[in-house]
PDB file of C-alpha atoms and ligand atoms in Angstrom:
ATOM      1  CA  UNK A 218     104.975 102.497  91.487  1.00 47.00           C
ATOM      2  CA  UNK A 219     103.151 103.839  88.658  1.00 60.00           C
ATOM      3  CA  UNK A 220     100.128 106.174  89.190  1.00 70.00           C
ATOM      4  CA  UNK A 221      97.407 103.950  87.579  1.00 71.00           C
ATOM      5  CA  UNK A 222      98.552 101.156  90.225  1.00 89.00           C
ATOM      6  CA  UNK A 223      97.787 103.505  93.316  1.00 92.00           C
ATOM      7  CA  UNK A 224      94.470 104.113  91.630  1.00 95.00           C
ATOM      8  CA  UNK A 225      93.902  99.780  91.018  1.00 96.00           C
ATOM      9  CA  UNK A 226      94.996  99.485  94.482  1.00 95.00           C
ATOM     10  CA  UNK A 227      92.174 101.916  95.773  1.00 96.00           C
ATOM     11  CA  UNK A 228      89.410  99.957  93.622  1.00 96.00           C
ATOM     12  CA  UNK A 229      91.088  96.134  95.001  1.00 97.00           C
ATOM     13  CA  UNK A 230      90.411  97.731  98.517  1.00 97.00           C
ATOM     14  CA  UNK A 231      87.251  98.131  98.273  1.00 97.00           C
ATOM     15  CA  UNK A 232      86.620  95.137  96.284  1.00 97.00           C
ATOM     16  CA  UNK A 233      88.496  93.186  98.931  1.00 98.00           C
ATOM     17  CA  UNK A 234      87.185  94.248 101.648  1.00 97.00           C
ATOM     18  CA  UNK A 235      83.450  94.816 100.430  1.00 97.00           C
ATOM     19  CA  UNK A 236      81.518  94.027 103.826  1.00 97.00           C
ATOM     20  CA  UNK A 237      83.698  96.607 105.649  1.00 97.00           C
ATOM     21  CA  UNK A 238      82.436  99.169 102.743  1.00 98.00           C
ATOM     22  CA  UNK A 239      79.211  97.660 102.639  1.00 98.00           C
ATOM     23  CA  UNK A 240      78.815  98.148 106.385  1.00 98.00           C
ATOM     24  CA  UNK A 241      79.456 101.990 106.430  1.00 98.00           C
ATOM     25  CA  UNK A 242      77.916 103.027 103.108  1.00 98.00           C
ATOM     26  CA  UNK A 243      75.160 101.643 104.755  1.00 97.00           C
ATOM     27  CA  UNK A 244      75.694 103.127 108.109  1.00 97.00           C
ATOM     28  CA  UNK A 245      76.634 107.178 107.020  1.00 98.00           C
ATOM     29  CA  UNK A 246      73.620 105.967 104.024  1.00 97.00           C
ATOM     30  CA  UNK A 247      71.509 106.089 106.814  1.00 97.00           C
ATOM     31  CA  UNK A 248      72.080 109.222 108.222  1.00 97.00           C
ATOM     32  CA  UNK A 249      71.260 111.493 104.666  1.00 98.00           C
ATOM     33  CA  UNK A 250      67.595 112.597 103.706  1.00 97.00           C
ATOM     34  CA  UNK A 251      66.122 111.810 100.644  1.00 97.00           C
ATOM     35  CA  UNK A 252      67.950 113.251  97.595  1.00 97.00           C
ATOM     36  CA  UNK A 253      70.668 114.232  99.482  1.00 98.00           C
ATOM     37  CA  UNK A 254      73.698 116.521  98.120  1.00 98.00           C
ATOM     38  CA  UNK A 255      76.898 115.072  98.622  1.00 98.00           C
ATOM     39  CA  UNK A 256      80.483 115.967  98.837  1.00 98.00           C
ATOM     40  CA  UNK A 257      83.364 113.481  98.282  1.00 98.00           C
ATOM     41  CA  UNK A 258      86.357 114.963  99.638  1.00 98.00           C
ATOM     42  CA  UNK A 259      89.774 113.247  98.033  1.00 98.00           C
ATOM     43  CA  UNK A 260      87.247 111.087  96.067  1.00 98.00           C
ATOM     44  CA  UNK A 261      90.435 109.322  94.459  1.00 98.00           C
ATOM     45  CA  UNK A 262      89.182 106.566  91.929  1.00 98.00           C
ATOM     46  CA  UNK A 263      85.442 106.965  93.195  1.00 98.00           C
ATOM     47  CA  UNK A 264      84.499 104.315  95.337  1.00 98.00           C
ATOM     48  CA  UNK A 265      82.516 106.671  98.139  1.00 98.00           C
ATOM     49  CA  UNK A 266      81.074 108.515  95.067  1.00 98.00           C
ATOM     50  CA  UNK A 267      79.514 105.609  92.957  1.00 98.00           C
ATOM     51  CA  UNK A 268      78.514 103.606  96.619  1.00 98.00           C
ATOM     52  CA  UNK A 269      76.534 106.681  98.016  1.00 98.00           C
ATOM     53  CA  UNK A 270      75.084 107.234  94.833  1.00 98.00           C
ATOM     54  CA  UNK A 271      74.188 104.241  94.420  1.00 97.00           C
ATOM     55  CA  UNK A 272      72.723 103.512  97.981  1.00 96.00           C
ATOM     56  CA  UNK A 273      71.072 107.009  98.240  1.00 97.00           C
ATOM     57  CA  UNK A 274      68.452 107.366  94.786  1.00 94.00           C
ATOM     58  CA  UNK A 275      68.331 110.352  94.091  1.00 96.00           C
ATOM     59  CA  UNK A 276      71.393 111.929  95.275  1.00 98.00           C
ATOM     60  CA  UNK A 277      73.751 113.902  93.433  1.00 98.00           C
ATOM     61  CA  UNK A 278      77.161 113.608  94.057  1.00 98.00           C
ATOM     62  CA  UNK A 279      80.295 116.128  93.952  1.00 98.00           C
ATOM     63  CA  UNK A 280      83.661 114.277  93.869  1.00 98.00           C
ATOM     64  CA  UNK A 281      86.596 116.735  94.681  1.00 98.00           C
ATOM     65  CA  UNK A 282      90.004 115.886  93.935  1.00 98.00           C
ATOM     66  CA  UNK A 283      93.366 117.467  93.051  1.00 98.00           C
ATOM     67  CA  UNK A 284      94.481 114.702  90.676  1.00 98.00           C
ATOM     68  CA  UNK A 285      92.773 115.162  87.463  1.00 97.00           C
ATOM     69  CA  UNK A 286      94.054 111.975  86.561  1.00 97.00           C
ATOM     70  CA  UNK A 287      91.981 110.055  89.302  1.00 97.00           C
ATOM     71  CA  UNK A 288      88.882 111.582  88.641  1.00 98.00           C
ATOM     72  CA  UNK A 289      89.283 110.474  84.803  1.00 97.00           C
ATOM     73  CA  UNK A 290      88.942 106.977  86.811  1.00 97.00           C
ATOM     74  CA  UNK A 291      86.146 108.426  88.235  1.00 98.00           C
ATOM     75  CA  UNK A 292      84.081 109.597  85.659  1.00 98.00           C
ATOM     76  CA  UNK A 293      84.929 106.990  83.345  1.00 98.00           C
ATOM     77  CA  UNK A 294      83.152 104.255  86.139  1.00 98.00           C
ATOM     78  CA  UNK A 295      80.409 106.454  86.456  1.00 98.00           C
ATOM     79  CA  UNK A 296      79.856 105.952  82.983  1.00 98.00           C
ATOM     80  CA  UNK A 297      80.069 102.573  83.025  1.00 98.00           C
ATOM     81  CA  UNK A 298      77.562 102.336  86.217  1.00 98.00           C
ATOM     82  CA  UNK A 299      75.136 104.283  84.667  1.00 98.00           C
ATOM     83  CA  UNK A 300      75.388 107.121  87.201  1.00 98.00           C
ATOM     84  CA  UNK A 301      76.780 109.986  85.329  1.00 98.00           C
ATOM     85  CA  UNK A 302      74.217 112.207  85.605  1.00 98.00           C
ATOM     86  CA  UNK A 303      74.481 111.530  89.018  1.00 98.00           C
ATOM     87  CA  UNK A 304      78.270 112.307  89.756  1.00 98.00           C
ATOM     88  CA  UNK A 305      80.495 115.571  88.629  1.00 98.00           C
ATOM     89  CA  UNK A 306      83.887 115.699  89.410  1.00 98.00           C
ATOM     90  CA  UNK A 307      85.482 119.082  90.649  1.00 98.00           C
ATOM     91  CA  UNK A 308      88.926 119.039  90.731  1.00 98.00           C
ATOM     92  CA  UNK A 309      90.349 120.960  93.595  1.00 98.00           C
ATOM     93  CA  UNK A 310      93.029 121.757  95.980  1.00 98.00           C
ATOM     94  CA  UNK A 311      91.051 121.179  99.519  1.00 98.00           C
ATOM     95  CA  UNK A 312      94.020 123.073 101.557  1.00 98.00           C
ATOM     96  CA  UNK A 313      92.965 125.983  99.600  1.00 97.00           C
ATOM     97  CA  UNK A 314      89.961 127.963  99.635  1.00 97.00           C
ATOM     98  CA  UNK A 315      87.481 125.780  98.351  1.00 98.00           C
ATOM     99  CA  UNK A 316      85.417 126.434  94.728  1.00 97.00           C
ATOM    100  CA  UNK A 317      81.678 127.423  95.292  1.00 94.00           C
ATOM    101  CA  UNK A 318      79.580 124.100  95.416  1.00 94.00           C
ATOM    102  CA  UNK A 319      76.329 124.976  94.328  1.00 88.00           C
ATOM    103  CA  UNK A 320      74.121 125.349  97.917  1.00 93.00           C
ATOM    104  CA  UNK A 321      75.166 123.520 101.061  1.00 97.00           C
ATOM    105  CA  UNK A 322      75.845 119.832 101.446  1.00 98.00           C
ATOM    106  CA  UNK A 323      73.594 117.054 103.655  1.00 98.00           C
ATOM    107  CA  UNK A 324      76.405 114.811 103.506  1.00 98.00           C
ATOM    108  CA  UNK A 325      80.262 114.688 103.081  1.00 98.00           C
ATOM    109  CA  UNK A 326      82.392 111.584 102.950  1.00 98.00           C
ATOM    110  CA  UNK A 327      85.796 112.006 103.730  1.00 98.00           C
ATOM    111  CA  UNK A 328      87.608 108.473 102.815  1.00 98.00           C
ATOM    112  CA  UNK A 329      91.353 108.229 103.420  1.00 98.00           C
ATOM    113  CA  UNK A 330      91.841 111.980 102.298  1.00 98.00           C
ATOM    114  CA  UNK A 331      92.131 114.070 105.416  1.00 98.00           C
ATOM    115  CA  UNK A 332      95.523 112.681 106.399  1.00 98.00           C
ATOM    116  CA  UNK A 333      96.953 113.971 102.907  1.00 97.00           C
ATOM    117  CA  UNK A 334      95.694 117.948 103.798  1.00 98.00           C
ATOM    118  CA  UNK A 335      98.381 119.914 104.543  1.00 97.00           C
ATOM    119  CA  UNK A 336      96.171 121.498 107.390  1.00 97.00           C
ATOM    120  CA  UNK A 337      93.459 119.254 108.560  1.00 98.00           C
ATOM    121  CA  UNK A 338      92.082 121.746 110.834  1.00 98.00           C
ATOM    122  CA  UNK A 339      91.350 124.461 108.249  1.00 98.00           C
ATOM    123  CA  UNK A 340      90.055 121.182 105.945  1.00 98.00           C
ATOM    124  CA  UNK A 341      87.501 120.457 108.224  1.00 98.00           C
ATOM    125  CA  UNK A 342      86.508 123.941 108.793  1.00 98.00           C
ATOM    126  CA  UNK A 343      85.575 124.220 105.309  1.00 98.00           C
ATOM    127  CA  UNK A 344      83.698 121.005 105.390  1.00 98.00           C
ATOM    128  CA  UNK A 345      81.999 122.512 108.503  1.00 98.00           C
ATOM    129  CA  UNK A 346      81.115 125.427 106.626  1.00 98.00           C
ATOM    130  CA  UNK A 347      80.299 123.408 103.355  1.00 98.00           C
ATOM    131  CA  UNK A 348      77.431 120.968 105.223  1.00 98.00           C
ATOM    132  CA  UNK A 349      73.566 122.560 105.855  1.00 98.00           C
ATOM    133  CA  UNK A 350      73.092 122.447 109.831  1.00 98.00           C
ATOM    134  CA  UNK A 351      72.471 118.417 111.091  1.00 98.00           C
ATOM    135  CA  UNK A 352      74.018 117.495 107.948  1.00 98.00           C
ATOM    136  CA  UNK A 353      76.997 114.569 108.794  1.00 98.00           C
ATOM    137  CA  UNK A 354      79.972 114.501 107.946  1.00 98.00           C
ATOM    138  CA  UNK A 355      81.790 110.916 108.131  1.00 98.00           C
ATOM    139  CA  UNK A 356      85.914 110.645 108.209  1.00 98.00           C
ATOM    140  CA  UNK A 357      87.669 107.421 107.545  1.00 98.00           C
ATOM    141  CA  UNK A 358      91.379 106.942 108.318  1.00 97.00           C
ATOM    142  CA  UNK A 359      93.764 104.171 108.164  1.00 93.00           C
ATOM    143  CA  UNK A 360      96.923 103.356 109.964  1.00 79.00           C
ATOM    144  CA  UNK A 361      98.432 101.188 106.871  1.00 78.00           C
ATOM    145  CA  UNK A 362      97.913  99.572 103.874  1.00 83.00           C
ATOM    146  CA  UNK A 363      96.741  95.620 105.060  1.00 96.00           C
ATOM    147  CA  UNK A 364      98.833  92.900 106.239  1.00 98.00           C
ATOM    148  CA  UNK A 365      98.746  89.543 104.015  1.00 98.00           C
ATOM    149  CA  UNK A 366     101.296  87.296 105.257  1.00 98.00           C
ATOM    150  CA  UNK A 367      99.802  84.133 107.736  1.00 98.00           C
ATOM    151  CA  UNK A 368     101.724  85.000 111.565  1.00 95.00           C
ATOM    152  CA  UNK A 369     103.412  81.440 110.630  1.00 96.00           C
ATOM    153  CA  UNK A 370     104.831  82.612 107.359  1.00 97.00           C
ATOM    154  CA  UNK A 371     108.767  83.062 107.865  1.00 97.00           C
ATOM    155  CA  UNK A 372     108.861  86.454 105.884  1.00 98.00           C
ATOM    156  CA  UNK A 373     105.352  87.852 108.289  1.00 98.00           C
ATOM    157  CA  UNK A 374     108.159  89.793 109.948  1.00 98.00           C
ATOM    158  CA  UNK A 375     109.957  91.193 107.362  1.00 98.00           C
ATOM    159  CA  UNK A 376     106.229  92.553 106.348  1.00 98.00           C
ATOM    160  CA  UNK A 377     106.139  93.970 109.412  1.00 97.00           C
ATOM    161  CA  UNK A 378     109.316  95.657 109.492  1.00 97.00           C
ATOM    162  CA  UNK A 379     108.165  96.755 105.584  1.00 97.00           C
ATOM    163  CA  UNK A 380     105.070  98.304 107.145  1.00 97.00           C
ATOM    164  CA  UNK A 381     106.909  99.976 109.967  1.00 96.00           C
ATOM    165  CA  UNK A 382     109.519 101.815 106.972  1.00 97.00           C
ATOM    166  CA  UNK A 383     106.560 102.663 104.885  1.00 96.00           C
ATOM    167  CA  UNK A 384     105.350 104.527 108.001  1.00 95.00           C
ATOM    168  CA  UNK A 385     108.246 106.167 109.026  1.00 96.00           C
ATOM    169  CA  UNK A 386     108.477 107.568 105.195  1.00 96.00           C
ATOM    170  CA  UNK A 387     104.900 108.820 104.978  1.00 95.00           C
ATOM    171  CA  UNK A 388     105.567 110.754 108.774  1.00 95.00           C
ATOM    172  CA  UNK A 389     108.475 112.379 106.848  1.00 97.00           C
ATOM    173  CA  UNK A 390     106.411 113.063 104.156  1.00 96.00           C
ATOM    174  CA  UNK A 391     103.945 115.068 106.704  1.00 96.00           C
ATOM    175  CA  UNK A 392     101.413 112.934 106.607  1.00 96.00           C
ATOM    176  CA  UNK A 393      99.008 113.230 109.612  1.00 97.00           C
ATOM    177  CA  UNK A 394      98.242 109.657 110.202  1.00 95.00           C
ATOM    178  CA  UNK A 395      98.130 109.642 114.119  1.00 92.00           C
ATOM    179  CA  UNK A 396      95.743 112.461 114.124  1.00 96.00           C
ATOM    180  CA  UNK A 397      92.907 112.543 117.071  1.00 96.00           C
ATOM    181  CA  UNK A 398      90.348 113.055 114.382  1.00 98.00           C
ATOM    182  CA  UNK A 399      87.297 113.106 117.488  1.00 97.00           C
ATOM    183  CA  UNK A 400      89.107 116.000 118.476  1.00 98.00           C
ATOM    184  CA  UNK A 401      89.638 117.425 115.268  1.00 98.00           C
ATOM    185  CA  UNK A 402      86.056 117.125 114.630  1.00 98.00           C
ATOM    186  CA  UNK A 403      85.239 119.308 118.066  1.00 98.00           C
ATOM    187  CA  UNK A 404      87.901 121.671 117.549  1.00 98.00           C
ATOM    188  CA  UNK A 405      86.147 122.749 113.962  1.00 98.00           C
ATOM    189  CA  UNK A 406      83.150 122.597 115.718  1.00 98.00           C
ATOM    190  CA  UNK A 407      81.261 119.841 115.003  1.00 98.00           C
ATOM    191  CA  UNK A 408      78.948 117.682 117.034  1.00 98.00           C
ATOM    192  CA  UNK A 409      80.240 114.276 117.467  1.00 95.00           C
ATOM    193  CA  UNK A 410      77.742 111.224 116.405  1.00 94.00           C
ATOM    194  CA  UNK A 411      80.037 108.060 116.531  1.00 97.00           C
ATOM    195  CA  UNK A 412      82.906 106.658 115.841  1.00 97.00           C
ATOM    196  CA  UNK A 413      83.591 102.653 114.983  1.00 97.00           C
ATOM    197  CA  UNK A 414      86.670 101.110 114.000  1.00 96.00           C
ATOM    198  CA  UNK A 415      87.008  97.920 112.195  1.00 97.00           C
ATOM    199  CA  UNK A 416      89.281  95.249 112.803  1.00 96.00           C
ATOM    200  CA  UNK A 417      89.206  93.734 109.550  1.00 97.00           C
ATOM    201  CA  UNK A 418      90.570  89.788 109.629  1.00 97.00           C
ATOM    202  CA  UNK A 419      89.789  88.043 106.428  1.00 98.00           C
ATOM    203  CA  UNK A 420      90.877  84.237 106.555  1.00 98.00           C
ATOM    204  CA  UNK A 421      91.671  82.141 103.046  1.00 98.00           C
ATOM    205  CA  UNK A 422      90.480  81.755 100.787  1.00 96.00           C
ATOM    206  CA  UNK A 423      90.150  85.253 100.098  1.00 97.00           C
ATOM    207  CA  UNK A 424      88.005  87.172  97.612  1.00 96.00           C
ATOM    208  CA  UNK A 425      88.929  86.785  94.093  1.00 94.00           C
ATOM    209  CA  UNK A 426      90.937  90.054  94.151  1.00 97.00           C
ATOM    210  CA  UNK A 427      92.865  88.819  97.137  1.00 98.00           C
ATOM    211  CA  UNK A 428      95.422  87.635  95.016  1.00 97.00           C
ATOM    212  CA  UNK A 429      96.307  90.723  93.060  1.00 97.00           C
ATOM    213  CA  UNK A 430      95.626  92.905  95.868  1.00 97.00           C
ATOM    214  CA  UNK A 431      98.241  91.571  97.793  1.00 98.00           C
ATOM    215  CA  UNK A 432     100.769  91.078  95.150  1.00 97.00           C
ATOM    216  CA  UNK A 433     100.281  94.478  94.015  1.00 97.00           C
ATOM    217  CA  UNK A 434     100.843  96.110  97.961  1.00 96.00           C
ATOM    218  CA  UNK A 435     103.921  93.923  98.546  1.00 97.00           C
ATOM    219  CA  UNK A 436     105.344  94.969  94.910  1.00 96.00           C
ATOM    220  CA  UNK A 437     104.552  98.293  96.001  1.00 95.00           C
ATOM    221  CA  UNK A 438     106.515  97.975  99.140  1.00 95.00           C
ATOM    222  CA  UNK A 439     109.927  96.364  97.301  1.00 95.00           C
ATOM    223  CA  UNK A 440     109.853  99.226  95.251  1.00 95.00           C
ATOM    224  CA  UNK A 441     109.198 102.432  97.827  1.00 95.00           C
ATOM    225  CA  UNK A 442     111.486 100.923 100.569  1.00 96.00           C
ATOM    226  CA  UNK A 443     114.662 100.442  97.689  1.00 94.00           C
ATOM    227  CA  UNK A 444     116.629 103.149  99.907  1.00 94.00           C
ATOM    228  CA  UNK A 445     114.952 101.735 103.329  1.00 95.00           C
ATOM    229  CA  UNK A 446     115.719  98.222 103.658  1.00 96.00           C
ATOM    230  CA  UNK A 447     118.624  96.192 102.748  1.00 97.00           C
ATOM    231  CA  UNK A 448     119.246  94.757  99.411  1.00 97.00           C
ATOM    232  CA  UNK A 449     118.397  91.442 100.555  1.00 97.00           C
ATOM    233  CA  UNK A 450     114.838  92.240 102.306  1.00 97.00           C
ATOM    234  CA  UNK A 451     114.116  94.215  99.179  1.00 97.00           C
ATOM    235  CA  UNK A 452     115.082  91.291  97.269  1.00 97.00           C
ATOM    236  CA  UNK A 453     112.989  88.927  99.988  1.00 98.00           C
ATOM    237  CA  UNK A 454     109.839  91.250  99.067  1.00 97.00           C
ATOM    238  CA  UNK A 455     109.593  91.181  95.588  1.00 97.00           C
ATOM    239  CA  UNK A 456     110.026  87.713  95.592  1.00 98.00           C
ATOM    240  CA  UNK A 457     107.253  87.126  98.108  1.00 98.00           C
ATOM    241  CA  UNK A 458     105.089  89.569  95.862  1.00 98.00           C
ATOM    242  CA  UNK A 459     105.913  87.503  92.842  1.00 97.00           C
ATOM    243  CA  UNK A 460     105.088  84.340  94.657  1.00 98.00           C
ATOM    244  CA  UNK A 461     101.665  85.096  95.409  1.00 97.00           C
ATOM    245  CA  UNK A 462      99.508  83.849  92.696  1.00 96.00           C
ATOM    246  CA  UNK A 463     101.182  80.504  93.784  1.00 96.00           C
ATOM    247  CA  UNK A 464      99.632  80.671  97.494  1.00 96.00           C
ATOM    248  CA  UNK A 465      96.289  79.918  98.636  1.00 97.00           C
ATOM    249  CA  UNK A 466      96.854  80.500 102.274  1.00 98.00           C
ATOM    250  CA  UNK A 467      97.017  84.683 102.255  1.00 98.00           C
ATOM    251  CA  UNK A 468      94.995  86.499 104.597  1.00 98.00           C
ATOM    252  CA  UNK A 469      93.677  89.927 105.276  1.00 98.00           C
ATOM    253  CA  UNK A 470      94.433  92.566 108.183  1.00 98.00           C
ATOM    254  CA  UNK A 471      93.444  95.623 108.315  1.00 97.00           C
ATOM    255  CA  UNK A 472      92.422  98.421 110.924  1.00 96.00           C
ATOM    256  CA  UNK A 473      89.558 101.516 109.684  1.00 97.00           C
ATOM    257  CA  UNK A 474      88.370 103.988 111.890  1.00 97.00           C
ATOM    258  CA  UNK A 475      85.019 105.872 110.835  1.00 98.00           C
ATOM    259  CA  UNK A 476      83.803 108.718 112.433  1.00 98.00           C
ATOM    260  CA  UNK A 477      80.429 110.478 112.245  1.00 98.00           C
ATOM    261  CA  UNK A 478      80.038 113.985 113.376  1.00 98.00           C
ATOM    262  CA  UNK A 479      77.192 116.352 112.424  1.00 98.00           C
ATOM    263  CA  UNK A 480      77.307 120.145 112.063  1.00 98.00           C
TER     264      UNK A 480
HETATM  265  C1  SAM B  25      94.204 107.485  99.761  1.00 88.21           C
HETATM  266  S1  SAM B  25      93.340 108.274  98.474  1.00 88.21           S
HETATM  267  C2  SAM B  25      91.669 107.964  98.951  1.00 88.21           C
HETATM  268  C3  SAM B  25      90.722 107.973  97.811  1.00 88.21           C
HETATM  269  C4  SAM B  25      89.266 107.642  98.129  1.00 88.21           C
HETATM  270  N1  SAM B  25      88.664 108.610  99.035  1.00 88.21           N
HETATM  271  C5  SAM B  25      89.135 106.246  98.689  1.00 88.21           C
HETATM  272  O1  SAM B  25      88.825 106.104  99.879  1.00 88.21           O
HETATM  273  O2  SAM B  25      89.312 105.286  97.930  1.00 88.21           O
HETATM  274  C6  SAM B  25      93.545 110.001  98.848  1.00 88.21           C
HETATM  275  C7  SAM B  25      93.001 110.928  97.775  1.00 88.21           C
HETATM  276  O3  SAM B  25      93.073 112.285  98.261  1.00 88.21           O
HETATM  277  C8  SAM B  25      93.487 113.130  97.193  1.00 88.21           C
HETATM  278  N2  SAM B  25      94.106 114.349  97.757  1.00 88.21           N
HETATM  279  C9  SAM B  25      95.270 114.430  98.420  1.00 88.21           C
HETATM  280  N3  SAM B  25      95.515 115.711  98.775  1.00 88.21           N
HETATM  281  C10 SAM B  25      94.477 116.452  98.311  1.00 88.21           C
HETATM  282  C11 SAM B  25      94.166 117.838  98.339  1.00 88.21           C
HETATM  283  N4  SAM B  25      94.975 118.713  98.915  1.00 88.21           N
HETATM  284  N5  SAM B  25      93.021 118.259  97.759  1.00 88.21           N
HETATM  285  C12 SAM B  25      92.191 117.374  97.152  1.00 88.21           C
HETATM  286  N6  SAM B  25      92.444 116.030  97.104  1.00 88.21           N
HETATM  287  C13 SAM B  25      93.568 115.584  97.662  1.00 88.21           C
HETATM  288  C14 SAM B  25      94.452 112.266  96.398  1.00 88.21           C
HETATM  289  O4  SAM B  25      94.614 112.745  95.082  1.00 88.21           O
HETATM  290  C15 SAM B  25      93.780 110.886  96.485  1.00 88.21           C
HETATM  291  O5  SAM B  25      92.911 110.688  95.399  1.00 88.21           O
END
């Protein structure tokens, strides 16, 4: 799947699923003083970026990535927001030393970026080492991208099974996505605050972006699983994915965990 979709697929996340992101920007908003400096660790397309600055006035943001090509996205819906001035993108490898920051951070978001390190552990000891004492730092993770098909749809299973491949192929890849990140957090010495997960069930009719959300992860599937699944359930897949702007009875399931810890 090409780049840009990964990056639309980020942005139809959050648009999908806006109370989830409404819930924590306002939760981890809480924790920052006024005019806070924060850090957006794997700030992909910008959504933690252009949220906190937007729910914290005053705040200037750093979004770190290693894909330049994302934080063009970025930058570009800064603009657009009116929140340049606000935001500057760094781009940067987080699994290596990290690029001075300008003075300490009262707040990093980490969103769906610390399973991609190649070392977590020496990840969050820079963030440790990045954050002013009693500043937070919040983690999100996610087991998989969400699950759209209705439990009484015939091809629900096939999803599943689809889900289950995808997973197997982003282990291989090294991926840590069954990390104990409350453990991670202690072991690079942070205090823990909290930790919430989300058990995200969205019921039709779904947001507008439902639509193209959904058609856009199953197409995604079809295509990454071509050497996974047989012909036929690749076949089965895209057709689903090409069926969906005929449906009106998709839904929305999705797991998030978010955890607060404070240096
Ligand atoms: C799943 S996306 C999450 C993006 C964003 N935080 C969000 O929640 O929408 C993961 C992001 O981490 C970035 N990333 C992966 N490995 C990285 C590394 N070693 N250093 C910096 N960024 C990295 C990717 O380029 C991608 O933009």
């Amino acid at each position: 799947m090409a780049h840009t979709h990964f990056a639309e697929l980020l942005d139809l996340d959050a648009e999908v699923l806006s109370d989830y992101h409404a819930t924590v920007f306002a939760w981890v908003g809480a924790t920052a003083p006024d005019r806070p400096h924060v850090l957006d660790l794997g700030a992909g397309t910008g959504i933690g970026s252009l949220s906190l600055a937007r729910a914290l006035p005053g705040a200037t943001v750093t979004a770190l990535d290693v894909d330049e090509e994302m934080l063009g996205h970025l930058r570009h819906k800064a603009e657009a927001a009116g929140l340049a001035d606000r935001i500057r993108t760094v781009r940067a490898d987080l699994d290596q030393p990290w690029p001075d920051l300008g003075g300490p951070a009262d707040l990093i978001w980490a969103s769906a970026s610390m399973h991609h390190m190649a070392d977590p552990g020496a990840a969050l000891s820079r963030a440790y080492a990045a954050l002013r004492p009693g500043g937070v730092l919040a983690v999100t993770e996610l087991d998989a991208f969400p699950l759209f098909l209705p439990a009484t749809d015939p091809h629900s299973v096939l999803e599943r099974r689809a889900h289950e491949a995808m997973a197997a192929m982003r282990d291989e890849a090294g991926l840590h996505m069954h990390e104990d990140w409350a453990a991670r957090l202690k072991a690079a010495g942070f205090d823990p605050v909290e930790e919430r997960r989300f058990d995200i069930a969205l019921e039709p009719p779904l947001p507008a972006a439902g639509g193209r959300y959904a058609q856009l992860s199953l197409e995604r599937m079809s295509h990454g699983l071509a050497e996974r699944l047989s012909p036929a359930d690749v076949a089965s897949l895209a057709a689903v994915a090409a069926a969906v702007p005929q449906r009106d009875d998709l839904v929305v399931r999705a797991k998030r965990m978010v955890y607060l810890a404070r240096r």
